[in-house]
Amino acid sequence: FNPLLIVPGNERGVVLATRLSHELGLLGNSIDNLDAMTLKNEMHKRLAQRGLRSIKGKVIHCLDEALEYYDSENLKEVVIKPTYSAGSASVRICLNRDEMIDSINHLFDNVNYYGDEIDELLIQERINGTEYIVNTVTHKGIHRVTLIWKYNKVRTSEGAIVYDSCETVNELGLGEAGMVEYAYKVADALEIQYGPVHGEYMIDENGPVLIEVNCRPCGGSMPAEFLDRISGQHETDSILDSYLKPNCFYGELNKGYND
């Protein structure tokens, strides 16, 4: 087919698209960074290596490992999630040790978003704050924001997460501007050179911190016409500009963030 680009449409396609782009010599991101781009534990390890704020956590393969880590770190509220998944599937917020035990026992008998059996989990300290989505595109290592969302989630009695509402951030407050600067540093740490990053962040009393990055377009099922009206540009156009049309990319970048 002699493709010009290979761009992932969802999280499952990030590894394949990156490898194909590498094999075919197309514009894309380095396969050397794939673990940090896709595995939730590895992206935080990369941030820590680069001196950026990250969330303390550990990959565990059984309940005993989780209990040892929980007790040794004097944790209270924690988040349990698969190292590779999407859509908040199999994510649990645990308010105490007993809830963590119940969640781990349940999740090790479960599957991730893609139907794969879960054989390892990431346990992290819980960060309490306001949660955001920061969507960016990148051209030759230069990043620009396409859209920012602030959203609310509801915790079920089992500790699972239900999305309640999303609202666009139309003007950047001081903390939100700092979050964007931090998001750019996260993209630098992951050595993102081209294309979209759908990042999830939290702002608490200590400032912004990454929840996770997803190196593909933002998901969801909202009509394209609705999103285009909000962001002023079709998301596909923004992504293609970041690869192929630097003049358009920098033109949008120089406008600043203003919905």
Short mmCIF file of C-alpha atoms in Angstrom, two decimals:
data_model
loop_
_atom_site.label_atom_id
_atom_site.label_comp_id
_atom_site.label_asym_id
_atom_site.label_seq_id
_atom_site.Cartn_x
_atom_site.Cartn_y
_atom_site.Cartn_z
CA PHE A 1 0.00 0.00 0.00
CA ASN A 2 3.03 2.32 0.29
CA PRO A 3 1.67 4.10 3.41
CA LEU A 4 2.67 7.64 4.22
CA LEU A 5 1.92 7.27 7.94
CA ILE A 6 0.75 4.66 10.40
CA VAL A 7 -1.11 6.19 13.33
CA PRO A 8 -2.83 4.18 16.10
CA GLY A 9 -6.54 4.75 16.54
CA ASN A 10 -6.74 3.25 20.03
CA GLU A 11 -4.52 1.98 22.84
CA ARG A 12 -4.35 -1.55 21.46
CA GLY A 13 -2.78 -0.21 18.26
CA VAL A 14 0.07 1.80 19.80
CA VAL A 15 2.60 -1.04 19.87
CA LEU A 16 1.78 -2.28 16.35
CA ALA A 17 1.73 1.20 14.78
CA THR A 18 5.03 2.14 16.41
CA ARG A 19 6.73 -1.05 15.30
CA LEU A 20 5.38 -0.84 11.75
CA SER A 21 6.45 2.80 11.46
CA HIS A 22 9.93 1.80 12.60
CA GLU A 23 10.19 -1.15 10.20
CA LEU A 24 8.95 0.93 7.25
CA GLY A 25 11.11 3.95 8.06
CA LEU A 26 8.10 6.25 8.56
CA LEU A 27 7.71 9.19 10.92
CA GLY A 28 6.89 8.06 14.42
CA ASN A 29 8.18 7.49 17.93
CA SER A 30 11.05 5.23 18.93
CA ILE A 31 10.31 1.60 19.68
CA ASP A 32 12.89 1.92 22.48
CA ASN A 33 10.28 3.90 24.43
CA LEU A 34 7.35 1.52 23.91
CA ASP A 35 7.28 0.20 27.47
CA ALA A 36 7.21 3.73 28.90
CA MET A 37 4.52 4.69 26.38
CA THR A 38 2.20 1.77 27.15
CA LEU A 39 2.87 0.21 30.58
CA LYS A 40 1.50 2.16 33.52
CA ASN A 41 4.34 1.25 35.85
CA GLU A 42 7.08 1.97 33.33
CA MET A 43 5.83 5.48 32.50
CA HIS A 44 6.08 6.47 36.16
CA LYS A 45 9.50 4.87 36.43
CA ARG A 46 10.61 7.00 33.48
CA LEU A 47 9.30 10.19 35.13
CA ALA A 48 11.18 9.38 38.34
CA GLN A 49 14.36 8.81 36.36
CA ARG A 50 13.96 12.24 34.76
CA GLY A 51 13.32 13.98 38.09
CA LEU A 52 9.61 14.63 37.45
CA ARG A 53 6.87 14.06 39.97
CA SER A 54 5.49 10.54 39.72
CA ILE A 55 3.23 8.26 41.75
CA LYS A 56 4.81 5.72 44.07
CA GLY A 57 3.86 2.17 43.15
CA LYS A 58 4.90 -1.44 42.64
CA VAL A 59 4.00 -4.25 40.25
CA ILE A 60 2.74 -7.29 42.15
CA HIS A 61 1.95 -10.84 41.04
CA CYS A 62 0.15 -12.13 44.12
CA LEU A 63 -1.63 -10.91 47.22
CA ASP A 64 1.36 -11.51 49.51
CA GLU A 65 3.52 -9.12 47.45
CA ALA A 66 0.80 -6.47 47.69
CA LEU A 67 0.50 -6.86 51.46
CA GLU A 68 4.25 -6.63 51.93
CA TYR A 69 4.43 -3.43 49.88
CA TYR A 70 1.34 -1.90 51.48
CA ASP A 71 2.66 -2.46 55.00
CA SER A 72 6.29 -1.50 54.30
CA GLU A 73 5.26 1.81 52.72
CA ASN A 74 2.66 2.58 55.41
CA LEU A 75 0.01 3.09 52.76
CA LYS A 76 -3.66 3.82 53.45
CA GLU A 77 -5.72 4.53 50.33
CA VAL A 78 -4.39 2.89 47.18
CA VAL A 79 -5.30 2.38 43.53
CA ILE A 80 -5.06 -1.07 41.94
CA LYS A 81 -4.94 -1.40 38.15
CA PRO A 82 -3.61 -3.67 35.39
CA THR A 83 -0.24 -2.58 34.04
CA TYR A 84 -1.73 -2.58 30.52
CA SER A 85 -5.38 -1.75 29.91
CA ALA A 86 -7.68 1.16 29.00
CA GLY A 87 -10.96 2.87 29.82
CA SER A 88 -10.54 2.52 33.62
CA ALA A 89 -11.39 -1.17 33.21
CA SER A 90 -10.37 -3.25 36.25
CA VAL A 91 -9.22 -0.13 38.13
CA ARG A 92 -10.10 -0.14 41.83
CA ILE A 93 -9.84 2.59 44.46
CA CYS A 94 -9.27 0.98 47.84
CA LEU A 95 -9.84 3.03 51.00
CA ASN A 96 -8.14 0.57 53.35
CA ARG A 97 -6.19 -2.68 53.58
CA ASP A 98 -9.25 -4.95 53.57
CA GLU A 99 -10.65 -3.34 50.42
CA MET A 100 -7.28 -3.80 48.74
CA ILE A 101 -7.29 -7.51 49.61
CA ASP A 102 -10.80 -7.97 48.19
CA SER A 103 -9.95 -6.04 45.01
CA ILE A 104 -6.75 -7.98 44.34
CA ASN A 105 -8.44 -11.33 44.86
CA HIS A 106 -11.18 -10.28 42.44
CA LEU A 107 -8.91 -8.77 39.78
CA PHE A 108 -6.56 -11.75 39.54
CA ASP A 109 -9.62 -13.76 38.50
CA ASN A 110 -10.59 -11.12 35.94
CA VAL A 111 -9.45 -9.82 32.53
CA ASN A 112 -8.23 -6.43 31.34
CA TYR A 113 -9.98 -4.13 28.86
CA TYR A 114 -8.86 -6.31 25.95
CA GLY A 115 -9.94 -9.62 27.44
CA ASP A 116 -6.41 -10.70 28.44
CA GLU A 117 -6.07 -12.59 31.71
CA ILE A 118 -4.54 -10.42 34.43
CA ASP A 119 -1.33 -11.92 35.81
CA GLU A 120 0.14 -8.76 37.33
CA LEU A 121 -1.23 -5.59 38.89
CA LEU A 122 0.11 -2.18 39.75
CA ILE A 123 -0.53 -0.93 43.27
CA GLN A 124 -0.11 2.84 43.72
CA GLU A 125 -0.67 5.35 46.49
CA ARG A 126 -3.90 7.22 45.86
CA ILE A 127 -3.65 10.88 44.88
CA ASN A 128 -6.65 12.99 45.89
CA GLY A 129 -7.28 16.03 43.74
CA THR A 130 -8.98 17.32 40.61
CA GLU A 131 -8.61 15.09 37.58
CA TYR A 132 -7.96 16.35 34.05
CA ILE A 133 -7.47 15.20 30.49
CA VAL A 134 -4.76 16.99 28.52
CA ASN A 135 -4.69 16.12 24.83
CA THR A 136 -1.59 17.15 22.88
CA VAL A 137 0.00 16.67 19.48
CA THR A 138 3.73 16.82 18.78
CA HIS A 139 5.90 17.76 15.80
CA LYS A 140 9.64 17.04 16.03
CA GLY A 141 9.50 17.10 19.82
CA ILE A 142 7.52 20.35 20.05
CA HIS A 143 4.16 19.93 21.78
CA ARG A 144 0.88 21.82 21.66
CA VAL A 145 -2.40 21.34 23.50
CA THR A 146 -5.49 20.55 21.46
CA LEU A 147 -8.07 20.27 24.25
CA ILE A 148 -8.26 20.10 28.04
CA TRP A 149 -11.07 18.47 30.00
CA LYS A 150 -11.86 18.40 33.70
CA TYR A 151 -13.88 15.40 34.72
CA ASN A 152 -15.61 13.81 37.65
CA LYS A 153 -15.74 10.13 38.53
CA VAL A 154 -17.91 8.23 40.95
CA ARG A 155 -16.54 5.39 43.06
CA THR A 156 -18.85 2.38 43.29
CA SER A 157 -19.25 0.30 46.43
CA GLU A 158 -16.77 -2.21 44.96
CA GLY A 159 -14.19 0.53 44.36
CA ALA A 160 -14.67 0.61 40.59
CA ILE A 161 -14.85 3.88 38.67
CA VAL A 162 -17.83 5.29 36.79
CA TYR A 163 -17.45 8.42 34.66
CA ASP A 164 -20.00 10.98 35.84
CA SER A 165 -19.33 14.16 33.86
CA CYS A 166 -16.76 16.00 31.72
CA GLU A 167 -16.40 19.71 31.09
CA THR A 168 -14.02 21.60 28.86
CA VAL A 169 -11.43 23.92 30.33
CA ASN A 170 -11.81 27.07 28.26
CA GLU A 171 -9.34 29.33 30.07
CA LEU A 172 -6.25 28.18 31.93
CA GLY A 173 -6.03 28.97 35.62
CA LEU A 174 -2.62 29.21 37.28
CA GLY A 175 -2.56 25.58 38.37
CA GLU A 176 -3.86 24.41 35.00
CA ALA A 177 -1.16 26.35 33.15
CA GLY A 178 1.41 24.62 35.36
CA MET A 179 -0.19 21.29 34.52
CA VAL A 180 0.28 21.96 30.79
CA GLU A 181 3.97 22.75 31.34
CA TYR A 182 4.29 19.52 33.32
CA ALA A 183 2.46 17.59 30.55
CA TYR A 184 5.03 18.86 28.04
CA LYS A 185 7.83 17.65 30.33
CA VAL A 186 6.11 14.26 30.54
CA ALA A 187 6.06 14.06 26.73
CA ASP A 188 9.75 15.02 26.69
CA ALA A 189 10.55 12.30 29.24
CA LEU A 190 8.81 9.73 27.03
CA GLU A 191 10.70 11.17 24.03
CA ILE A 192 7.53 11.76 22.04
CA GLN A 193 8.48 13.15 18.64
CA TYR A 194 5.26 12.94 16.63
CA GLY A 195 1.54 12.51 16.96
CA PRO A 196 -1.09 12.54 19.70
CA VAL A 197 -0.90 11.94 23.43
CA HIS A 198 -4.05 11.58 25.50
CA GLY A 199 -2.84 12.23 29.05
CA GLU A 200 -4.68 11.95 32.35
CA TYR A 201 -3.46 14.13 35.22
CA MET A 202 -4.33 15.06 38.78
CA ILE A 203 -3.79 18.39 40.51
CA ASP A 204 -3.56 18.30 44.31
CA GLU A 205 -1.95 20.52 46.94
CA ASN A 206 1.49 19.52 45.61
CA GLY A 207 0.70 20.46 42.00
CA PRO A 208 0.18 18.31 38.91
CA VAL A 209 1.06 14.64 38.62
CA LEU A 210 0.57 12.12 35.84
CA ILE A 211 -2.03 9.39 36.22
CA GLU A 212 -1.20 7.80 32.85
CA VAL A 213 -0.43 8.64 29.24
CA ASN A 214 -2.07 7.07 26.21
CA CYS A 215 -0.09 7.69 23.03
CA ARG A 216 -3.06 7.80 20.69
CA PRO A 217 -6.17 9.98 20.15
CA CYS A 218 -8.56 10.63 23.00
CA GLY A 219 -11.21 7.92 23.24
CA GLY A 220 -14.92 8.29 23.87
CA SER A 221 -18.00 8.26 21.68
CA MET A 222 -18.92 11.95 21.31
CA PRO A 223 -19.86 13.07 17.79
CA ALA A 224 -16.97 14.50 15.77
CA GLU A 225 -19.03 17.60 14.94
CA PHE A 226 -19.34 18.36 18.65
CA LEU A 227 -15.61 17.97 19.30
CA ASP A 228 -14.73 20.06 16.24
CA ARG A 229 -16.85 22.94 17.52
CA ILE A 230 -15.11 22.80 20.89
CA SER A 231 -11.51 22.54 19.73
CA GLY A 232 -11.81 24.55 16.51
CA GLN A 233 -10.13 21.81 14.47
CA HIS A 234 -10.93 18.19 13.70
CA GLU A 235 -8.73 15.94 15.83
CA THR A 236 -7.58 13.97 12.79
CA ASP A 237 -6.48 17.22 11.13
CA SER A 238 -4.53 18.20 14.25
CA ILE A 239 -2.79 14.82 14.27
CA LEU A 240 -1.96 14.90 10.56
CA ASP A 241 -0.64 18.46 10.92
CA SER A 242 1.72 17.25 13.64
CA TYR A 243 3.28 14.82 11.18
CA LEU A 244 2.95 16.44 7.77
CA LYS A 245 2.10 20.13 7.95
CA PRO A 246 4.48 22.00 10.26
CA ASN A 247 3.19 25.39 9.07
CA CYS A 248 -0.33 24.51 10.19
CA PHE A 249 0.99 22.95 13.40
CA TYR A 250 2.97 26.05 14.38
CA GLY A 251 0.15 28.32 13.28
CA GLU A 252 -2.14 26.64 15.80
CA LEU A 253 0.62 26.60 18.41
CA ASN A 254 1.19 30.34 18.13
CA LYS A 255 -2.50 31.03 18.72
CA GLY A 256 -2.17 29.74 22.29
CA TYR A 257 -4.85 27.85 24.15
CA ASN A 258 -8.18 29.65 23.81
CA ASP A 259 -11.48 27.83 23.34
#
